[in-house]
Amino acid sequence: MAIQLNSRDELIFKLIEEHEVLLEKHISYFIADDAKPVLIRDRLRKLFYLDYLICHRHNTKLPWWTTPTKPLVYMLTNTKSEASDRFDADWQRHHLEVANLRMLYLQAQQEGHISNFNWLTLKDEMMNAVVEFDCKGKKHKIGIINNFKAPDSWSQKIDKLMSEMQLTGIFIVSRDGESQKESQKLFAQSNSNKSVFFCVHQEMYQSGIVSKVWQDAKHEQFDLFPKATGTVVESDAWTKPPTQAAV
């Protein structure tokens, strides 16, 4: 049984190729034209039955997944990523976490906290994405690192990425508090660029992107994106926190 592929199908293929593996909810948000998720379950099932997509249950419990049934994940049947074990649960979780961050930014834009949002997925060994957006009249261009792992010469690579991509900051998102503390310790001991901030995935899911979840390498808390009712942070907010909290 053949079907006529449409422009939305092609966009679905492109998004899955970009992120390697996605949940239905991710795809619904990413392809929406009006910032509202669309219903595409039937179409995804049809593309699966006709062998355009791989669909299977994720093998482990994802901490943000609240329903008893394990989530369905979607991948392309034909991919250039055969060097990786695409059915490895940890590999899938890493890519799903990156997609979660993209969805959080889209939600922040839908709620009016940010505007002019743009996302670029990277296939870099260390940095996973670059985001650009406006917040309270200020433009930001931020590199995102999911679950930081320290490769050789990582400090120099961080500084090089900051310079070459003209980033205003780097966000490092960790799976848990212990992993975050390990990353903060490495950065505190290095001479790497100071515009690097840390948080944990679960904190972002609860509070959102534009919230007081960010810390620097010394565990000082930053309010990088104050609400309209709060105090507007000046241009040096990336190096001088308006509020600090002991950890």
PDB file of C-alpha atoms in Angstrom:
ATOM      1  CA  MET A   1       0.000   0.000   0.000  1.00  0.00           C
ATOM      2  CA  ALA A   2       1.555   3.256  -1.132  1.00  0.00           C
ATOM      3  CA  ILE A   3       0.732   6.713   0.209  1.00  0.00           C
ATOM      4  CA  GLN A   4       1.431  10.143  -1.147  1.00  0.00           C
ATOM      5  CA  LEU A   5       4.012  11.795   1.084  1.00  0.00           C
ATOM      6  CA  ASN A   6       3.216  15.409   1.887  1.00  0.00           C
ATOM      7  CA  SER A   7       5.283  18.374   3.099  1.00  0.00           C
ATOM      8  CA  ARG A   8       4.506  17.558   6.736  1.00  0.00           C
ATOM      9  CA  ASP A   9       5.834  14.023   6.271  1.00  0.00           C
ATOM     10  CA  GLU A  10       9.044  15.414   4.816  1.00  0.00           C
ATOM     11  CA  LEU A  11       9.354  17.763   7.799  1.00  0.00           C
ATOM     12  CA  ILE A  12       8.860  14.831  10.177  1.00  0.00           C
ATOM     13  CA  PHE A  13      11.654  12.922   8.426  1.00  0.00           C
ATOM     14  CA  LYS A  14      13.926  15.972   8.569  1.00  0.00           C
ATOM     15  CA  LEU A  15      13.322  16.518  12.297  1.00  0.00           C
ATOM     16  CA  ILE A  16      13.946  12.884  13.187  1.00  0.00           C
ATOM     17  CA  GLU A  17      17.112  12.871  11.091  1.00  0.00           C
ATOM     18  CA  GLU A  18      18.226  16.009  12.934  1.00  0.00           C
ATOM     19  CA  HIS A  19      17.554  14.659  16.441  1.00  0.00           C
ATOM     20  CA  GLU A  20      18.165  10.937  15.700  1.00  0.00           C
ATOM     21  CA  VAL A  21      15.243   9.835  17.903  1.00  0.00           C
ATOM     22  CA  LEU A  22      12.054  11.657  18.974  1.00  0.00           C
ATOM     23  CA  LEU A  23       8.865  11.175  20.942  1.00  0.00           C
ATOM     24  CA  GLU A  24       5.481  11.929  19.411  1.00  0.00           C
ATOM     25  CA  LYS A  25       5.140  14.985  21.686  1.00  0.00           C
ATOM     26  CA  HIS A  26       8.418  16.426  20.387  1.00  0.00           C
ATOM     27  CA  ILE A  27       7.324  16.067  16.777  1.00  0.00           C
ATOM     28  CA  SER A  28       3.936  17.609  17.570  1.00  0.00           C
ATOM     29  CA  TYR A  29       5.572  20.741  18.969  1.00  0.00           C
ATOM     30  CA  PHE A  30       8.309  21.022  16.362  1.00  0.00           C
ATOM     31  CA  ILE A  31       6.051  20.916  13.307  1.00  0.00           C
ATOM     32  CA  ALA A  32       3.329  23.229  14.686  1.00  0.00           C
ATOM     33  CA  ASP A  33       2.904  26.415  12.671  1.00  0.00           C
ATOM     34  CA  ASP A  34       0.912  28.305  15.310  1.00  0.00           C
ATOM     35  CA  ALA A  35       3.006  27.415  18.390  1.00  0.00           C
ATOM     36  CA  LYS A  36       0.391  24.839  19.410  1.00  0.00           C
ATOM     37  CA  PRO A  37       1.086  21.093  19.280  1.00  0.00           C
ATOM     38  CA  VAL A  38      -0.748  19.192  16.550  1.00  0.00           C
ATOM     39  CA  LEU A  39      -2.232  15.707  16.562  1.00  0.00           C
ATOM     40  CA  ILE A  40      -0.117  13.459  14.354  1.00  0.00           C
ATOM     41  CA  ARG A  41      -0.356  10.039  16.025  1.00  0.00           C
ATOM     42  CA  ASP A  42      -2.318   8.404  13.199  1.00  0.00           C
ATOM     43  CA  ARG A  43       0.106   9.728  10.601  1.00  0.00           C
ATOM     44  CA  LEU A  44       3.134   8.486  12.543  1.00  0.00           C
ATOM     45  CA  ARG A  45       1.575   5.040  12.870  1.00  0.00           C
ATOM     46  CA  LYS A  46       0.924   4.920   9.136  1.00  0.00           C
ATOM     47  CA  LEU A  47       4.500   5.954   8.351  1.00  0.00           C
ATOM     48  CA  PHE A  48       5.665   3.191  10.701  1.00  0.00           C
ATOM     49  CA  TYR A  49       3.457   0.508   9.160  1.00  0.00           C
ATOM     50  CA  LEU A  50       4.727   1.476   5.711  1.00  0.00           C
ATOM     51  CA  ASP A  51       8.361   1.188   6.893  1.00  0.00           C
ATOM     52  CA  TYR A  52       9.257   4.846   6.700  1.00  0.00           C
ATOM     53  CA  LEU A  53       9.845   4.964  10.462  1.00  0.00           C
ATOM     54  CA  ILE A  54      10.972   2.688  13.261  1.00  0.00           C
ATOM     55  CA  CYS A  55       8.665   2.760  16.285  1.00  0.00           C
ATOM     56  CA  HIS A  56       9.302   0.890  19.530  1.00  0.00           C
ATOM     57  CA  ARG A  57       9.023   1.206  23.304  1.00  0.00           C
ATOM     58  CA  HIS A  58      11.943   2.831  25.066  1.00  0.00           C
ATOM     59  CA  ASN A  59      13.638   0.157  27.171  1.00  0.00           C
ATOM     60  CA  THR A  60      13.990   2.049  30.454  1.00  0.00           C
ATOM     61  CA  LYS A  61      11.978   4.426  32.600  1.00  0.00           C
ATOM     62  CA  LEU A  62      12.503   8.050  31.658  1.00  0.00           C
ATOM     63  CA  PRO A  63      12.306  10.231  34.810  1.00  0.00           C
ATOM     64  CA  TRP A  64      10.126  12.864  33.132  1.00  0.00           C
ATOM     65  CA  TRP A  65       7.706  10.276  31.714  1.00  0.00           C
ATOM     66  CA  THR A  66       4.793  10.061  34.163  1.00  0.00           C
ATOM     67  CA  THR A  67       2.522   7.437  32.572  1.00  0.00           C
ATOM     68  CA  PRO A  68       2.912   3.725  33.454  1.00  0.00           C
ATOM     69  CA  THR A  69       3.492   2.720  29.823  1.00  0.00           C
ATOM     70  CA  LYS A  70       6.994   3.194  28.471  1.00  0.00           C
ATOM     71  CA  PRO A  71       7.114   5.882  25.773  1.00  0.00           C
ATOM     72  CA  LEU A  72       7.105   5.154  22.058  1.00  0.00           C
ATOM     73  CA  VAL A  73      10.161   6.491  20.259  1.00  0.00           C
ATOM     74  CA  TYR A  74      10.502   7.156  16.538  1.00  0.00           C
ATOM     75  CA  MET A  75      13.576   6.795  14.342  1.00  0.00           C
ATOM     76  CA  LEU A  76      14.191   6.690  10.608  1.00  0.00           C
ATOM     77  CA  THR A  77      14.502   3.316   8.931  1.00  0.00           C
ATOM     78  CA  ASN A  78      17.372   4.572   6.772  1.00  0.00           C
ATOM     79  CA  THR A  79      19.999   6.570   8.617  1.00  0.00           C
ATOM     80  CA  LYS A  80      23.679   7.396   8.486  1.00  0.00           C
ATOM     81  CA  SER A  81      24.062   6.807  12.238  1.00  0.00           C
ATOM     82  CA  GLU A  82      24.615   3.073  11.988  1.00  0.00           C
ATOM     83  CA  ALA A  83      27.918   3.470  13.888  1.00  0.00           C
ATOM     84  CA  SER A  84      25.809   4.052  17.009  1.00  0.00           C
ATOM     85  CA  ASP A  85      23.542   1.507  18.650  1.00  0.00           C
ATOM     86  CA  ARG A  86      20.278   3.369  18.123  1.00  0.00           C
ATOM     87  CA  PHE A  87      18.453   0.957  20.428  1.00  0.00           C
ATOM     88  CA  ASP A  88      20.779   1.654  23.345  1.00  0.00           C
ATOM     89  CA  ALA A  89      18.624   3.200  26.079  1.00  0.00           C
ATOM     90  CA  ASP A  90      21.263   5.662  27.270  1.00  0.00           C
ATOM     91  CA  TRP A  91      21.990   6.845  23.721  1.00  0.00           C
ATOM     92  CA  GLN A  92      18.279   7.392  23.148  1.00  0.00           C
ATOM     93  CA  ARG A  93      17.822   9.206  26.452  1.00  0.00           C
ATOM     94  CA  HIS A  94      20.600  11.669  25.660  1.00  0.00           C
ATOM     95  CA  HIS A  95      18.971  12.636  22.351  1.00  0.00           C
ATOM     96  CA  LEU A  96      15.502  12.777  23.899  1.00  0.00           C
ATOM     97  CA  GLU A  97      16.806  15.125  26.599  1.00  0.00           C
ATOM     98  CA  VAL A  98      18.163  17.478  23.942  1.00  0.00           C
ATOM     99  CA  ALA A  99      14.772  17.403  22.210  1.00  0.00           C
ATOM    100  CA  ASN A 100      13.125  18.160  25.574  1.00  0.00           C
ATOM    101  CA  LEU A 101      15.193  21.334  25.853  1.00  0.00           C
ATOM    102  CA  ARG A 102      14.101  22.459  22.408  1.00  0.00           C
ATOM    103  CA  MET A 103      10.477  21.893  23.391  1.00  0.00           C
ATOM    104  CA  LEU A 104      10.932  23.913  26.602  1.00  0.00           C
ATOM    105  CA  TYR A 105      12.193  26.869  24.572  1.00  0.00           C
ATOM    106  CA  LEU A 106       9.190  26.605  22.256  1.00  0.00           C
ATOM    107  CA  GLN A 107       6.895  26.570  25.283  1.00  0.00           C
ATOM    108  CA  ALA A 108       8.686  29.628  26.708  1.00  0.00           C
ATOM    109  CA  GLN A 109       8.072  31.454  23.424  1.00  0.00           C
ATOM    110  CA  GLN A 110       4.425  30.368  23.376  1.00  0.00           C
ATOM    111  CA  GLU A 111       4.024  31.771  26.913  1.00  0.00           C
ATOM    112  CA  GLY A 112       5.609  35.075  25.883  1.00  0.00           C
ATOM    113  CA  HIS A 113       8.777  34.792  27.975  1.00  0.00           C
ATOM    114  CA  ILE A 114      11.055  34.873  24.918  1.00  0.00           C
ATOM    115  CA  SER A 115      10.674  35.815  21.240  1.00  0.00           C
ATOM    116  CA  ASN A 116      12.446  35.313  17.886  1.00  0.00           C
ATOM    117  CA  PHE A 117      13.566  31.864  19.006  1.00  0.00           C
ATOM    118  CA  ASN A 118      15.839  29.853  16.723  1.00  0.00           C
ATOM    119  CA  TRP A 119      17.338  26.411  17.374  1.00  0.00           C
ATOM    120  CA  LEU A 120      20.348  24.818  15.662  1.00  0.00           C
ATOM    121  CA  THR A 121      21.196  21.181  16.396  1.00  0.00           C
ATOM    122  CA  LEU A 122      24.929  20.438  16.346  1.00  0.00           C
ATOM    123  CA  LYS A 123      26.737  17.160  15.740  1.00  0.00           C
ATOM    124  CA  ASP A 124      29.667  18.261  17.875  1.00  0.00           C
ATOM    125  CA  GLU A 125      31.438  15.975  20.335  1.00  0.00           C
ATOM    126  CA  MET A 126      30.732  18.376  23.178  1.00  0.00           C
ATOM    127  CA  MET A 127      28.085  20.972  22.267  1.00  0.00           C
ATOM    128  CA  ASN A 128      24.619  19.767  21.277  1.00  0.00           C
ATOM    129  CA  ALA A 129      22.817  22.906  20.123  1.00  0.00           C
ATOM    130  CA  VAL A 130      22.894  26.680  19.768  1.00  0.00           C
ATOM    131  CA  VAL A 131      19.813  28.750  20.593  1.00  0.00           C
ATOM    132  CA  GLU A 132      19.102  32.383  19.760  1.00  0.00           C
ATOM    133  CA  PHE A 133      16.248  34.405  21.249  1.00  0.00           C
ATOM    134  CA  ASP A 134      15.244  37.783  22.618  1.00  0.00           C
ATOM    135  CA  CYS A 135      14.267  38.277  26.248  1.00  0.00           C
ATOM    136  CA  LYS A 136      13.302  41.621  27.792  1.00  0.00           C
ATOM    137  CA  GLY A 137      14.814  43.517  24.861  1.00  0.00           C
ATOM    138  CA  LYS A 138      18.124  41.673  25.033  1.00  0.00           C
ATOM    139  CA  LYS A 139      19.461  39.229  22.430  1.00  0.00           C
ATOM    140  CA  HIS A 140      21.009  35.950  23.535  1.00  0.00           C
ATOM    141  CA  LYS A 141      22.997  33.345  21.639  1.00  0.00           C
ATOM    142  CA  ILE A 142      23.670  30.359  23.864  1.00  0.00           C
ATOM    143  CA  GLY A 143      25.441  27.061  23.369  1.00  0.00           C
ATOM    144  CA  ILE A 144      23.785  24.058  25.033  1.00  0.00           C
ATOM    145  CA  ILE A 145      25.713  21.091  26.394  1.00  0.00           C
ATOM    146  CA  ASN A 146      23.669  18.131  27.586  1.00  0.00           C
ATOM    147  CA  ASN A 147      25.342  15.906  30.199  1.00  0.00           C
ATOM    148  CA  PHE A 148      28.825  17.391  29.946  1.00  0.00           C
ATOM    149  CA  LYS A 149      31.658  14.927  29.401  1.00  0.00           C
ATOM    150  CA  ALA A 150      35.182  16.302  29.504  1.00  0.00           C
ATOM    151  CA  PRO A 151      37.082  15.367  26.315  1.00  0.00           C
ATOM    152  CA  ASP A 152      40.757  16.164  25.852  1.00  0.00           C
ATOM    153  CA  SER A 153      41.524  19.894  25.896  1.00  0.00           C
ATOM    154  CA  TRP A 154      37.884  20.594  26.757  1.00  0.00           C
ATOM    155  CA  SER A 155      38.586  24.001  28.338  1.00  0.00           C
ATOM    156  CA  GLN A 156      40.268  25.327  25.192  1.00  0.00           C
ATOM    157  CA  LYS A 157      37.436  23.902  23.077  1.00  0.00           C
ATOM    158  CA  ILE A 158      34.868  25.721  25.210  1.00  0.00           C
ATOM    159  CA  ASP A 159      36.656  29.031  24.738  1.00  0.00           C
ATOM    160  CA  LYS A 160      37.080  28.384  21.012  1.00  0.00           C
ATOM    161  CA  LEU A 161      33.362  27.656  20.576  1.00  0.00           C
ATOM    162  CA  MET A 162      32.478  30.793  22.529  1.00  0.00           C
ATOM    163  CA  SER A 163      34.673  32.898  20.257  1.00  0.00           C
ATOM    164  CA  GLU A 164      33.975  31.304  16.858  1.00  0.00           C
ATOM    165  CA  MET A 165      30.198  31.130  17.327  1.00  0.00           C
ATOM    166  CA  GLN A 166      30.007  34.493  19.122  1.00  0.00           C
ATOM    167  CA  LEU A 167      28.070  33.009  22.024  1.00  0.00           C
ATOM    168  CA  THR A 168      26.860  35.155  24.904  1.00  0.00           C
ATOM    169  CA  GLY A 169      26.939  32.137  27.199  1.00  0.00           C
ATOM    170  CA  ILE A 170      26.897  28.358  27.533  1.00  0.00           C
ATOM    171  CA  PHE A 171      24.271  26.329  29.398  1.00  0.00           C
ATOM    172  CA  ILE A 172      25.228  22.921  30.775  1.00  0.00           C
ATOM    173  CA  VAL A 173      22.247  20.748  31.699  1.00  0.00           C
ATOM    174  CA  SER A 174      22.899  17.665  33.846  1.00  0.00           C
ATOM    175  CA  ARG A 175      20.797  14.635  34.672  1.00  0.00           C
ATOM    176  CA  ASP A 176      21.177  14.978  38.429  1.00  0.00           C
ATOM    177  CA  GLY A 177      22.739  17.114  41.128  1.00  0.00           C
ATOM    178  CA  GLU A 178      25.841  14.995  41.535  1.00  0.00           C
ATOM    179  CA  SER A 179      26.690  15.196  37.835  1.00  0.00           C
ATOM    180  CA  GLN A 180      26.187  18.951  37.951  1.00  0.00           C
ATOM    181  CA  LYS A 181      28.551  19.312  40.913  1.00  0.00           C
ATOM    182  CA  GLU A 182      31.230  17.315  39.081  1.00  0.00           C
ATOM    183  CA  SER A 183      30.935  19.604  36.047  1.00  0.00           C
ATOM    184  CA  GLN A 184      30.996  22.720  38.213  1.00  0.00           C
ATOM    185  CA  LYS A 185      34.131  21.480  39.937  1.00  0.00           C
ATOM    186  CA  LEU A 186      35.924  21.001  36.615  1.00  0.00           C
ATOM    187  CA  PHE A 187      35.018  24.493  35.436  1.00  0.00           C
ATOM    188  CA  ALA A 188      35.929  26.065  38.776  1.00  0.00           C
ATOM    189  CA  GLN A 189      39.406  24.518  38.499  1.00  0.00           C
ATOM    190  CA  SER A 190      39.928  25.660  34.905  1.00  0.00           C
ATOM    191  CA  ASN A 191      40.527  28.999  33.246  1.00  0.00           C
ATOM    192  CA  SER A 192      37.639  28.490  30.851  1.00  0.00           C
ATOM    193  CA  ASN A 193      35.250  31.284  29.943  1.00  0.00           C
ATOM    194  CA  LYS A 194      33.157  32.382  32.927  1.00  0.00           C
ATOM    195  CA  SER A 195      29.866  32.821  31.047  1.00  0.00           C
ATOM    196  CA  VAL A 196      28.966  29.190  31.687  1.00  0.00           C
ATOM    197  CA  PHE A 197      25.907  28.251  33.734  1.00  0.00           C
ATOM    198  CA  PHE A 198      24.550  24.994  35.103  1.00  0.00           C
ATOM    199  CA  CYS A 199      21.222  23.393  35.988  1.00  0.00           C
ATOM    200  CA  VAL A 200      19.560  19.994  36.256  1.00  0.00           C
ATOM    201  CA  HIS A 201      16.982  18.710  33.770  1.00  0.00           C
ATOM    202  CA  GLN A 202      14.290  18.131  36.369  1.00  0.00           C
ATOM    203  CA  GLU A 203      14.619  21.706  37.646  1.00  0.00           C
ATOM    204  CA  MET A 204      14.039  23.042  34.144  1.00  0.00           C
ATOM    205  CA  TYR A 205      11.009  20.812  33.617  1.00  0.00           C
ATOM    206  CA  GLN A 206       9.504  22.202  36.813  1.00  0.00           C
ATOM    207  CA  SER A 207      10.469  25.870  36.445  1.00  0.00           C
ATOM    208  CA  GLY A 208      11.003  26.406  32.720  1.00  0.00           C
ATOM    209  CA  ILE A 209      13.862  27.913  30.758  1.00  0.00           C
ATOM    210  CA  VAL A 210      13.332  31.472  31.992  1.00  0.00           C
ATOM    211  CA  SER A 211      13.704  30.903  35.728  1.00  0.00           C
ATOM    212  CA  LYS A 212      16.161  31.128  38.607  1.00  0.00           C
ATOM    213  CA  VAL A 213      17.583  27.637  38.114  1.00  0.00           C
ATOM    214  CA  TRP A 214      21.014  28.675  36.874  1.00  0.00           C
ATOM    215  CA  GLN A 215      24.257  28.466  38.846  1.00  0.00           C
ATOM    216  CA  ASP A 216      27.838  29.289  37.949  1.00  0.00           C
ATOM    217  CA  ALA A 217      30.839  27.062  38.620  1.00  0.00           C
ATOM    218  CA  LYS A 218      31.029  28.396  42.196  1.00  0.00           C
ATOM    219  CA  HIS A 219      27.416  27.396  42.937  1.00  0.00           C
ATOM    220  CA  GLU A 220      26.230  31.007  42.977  1.00  0.00           C
ATOM    221  CA  GLN A 221      22.641  31.362  41.770  1.00  0.00           C
ATOM    222  CA  PHE A 222      21.823  33.640  38.831  1.00  0.00           C
ATOM    223  CA  ASP A 223      18.573  35.210  37.695  1.00  0.00           C
ATOM    224  CA  LEU A 224      19.542  35.483  34.030  1.00  0.00           C
ATOM    225  CA  PHE A 225      16.052  36.151  32.699  1.00  0.00           C
ATOM    226  CA  PRO A 226      14.089  38.202  35.250  1.00  0.00           C
ATOM    227  CA  LYS A 227      10.335  38.464  34.912  1.00  0.00           C
ATOM    228  CA  ALA A 228       8.725  41.697  33.730  1.00  0.00           C
ATOM    229  CA  THR A 229       7.788  42.511  37.319  1.00  0.00           C
ATOM    230  CA  GLY A 230      11.329  42.010  38.545  1.00  0.00           C
ATOM    231  CA  THR A 231      14.482  44.075  38.237  1.00  0.00           C
ATOM    232  CA  VAL A 232      15.886  44.253  34.718  1.00  0.00           C
ATOM    233  CA  VAL A 233      19.424  42.920  34.647  1.00  0.00           C
ATOM    234  CA  GLU A 234      22.016  45.038  32.874  1.00  0.00           C
ATOM    235  CA  SER A 235      24.310  43.804  30.106  1.00  0.00           C
ATOM    236  CA  ASP A 236      26.862  42.387  32.555  1.00  0.00           C
ATOM    237  CA  ALA A 237      24.307  39.948  34.018  1.00  0.00           C
ATOM    238  CA  TRP A 238      26.238  37.015  32.585  1.00  0.00           C
ATOM    239  CA  THR A 239      29.158  37.722  34.906  1.00  0.00           C
ATOM    240  CA  LYS A 240      27.511  39.432  37.894  1.00  0.00           C
ATOM    241  CA  PRO A 241      24.455  37.754  39.449  1.00  0.00           C
ATOM    242  CA  PRO A 242      21.747  40.095  40.753  1.00  0.00           C
ATOM    243  CA  THR A 243      21.000  37.582  43.495  1.00  0.00           C
ATOM    244  CA  GLN A 244      23.150  34.912  45.079  1.00  0.00           C
ATOM    245  CA  ALA A 245      22.240  31.904  47.187  1.00  0.00           C
ATOM    246  CA  ALA A 246      24.559  29.722  49.169  1.00  0.00           C
ATOM    247  CA  VAL A 247      24.559  26.044  48.228  1.00  0.00           C
TER     248      VAL A 247
END
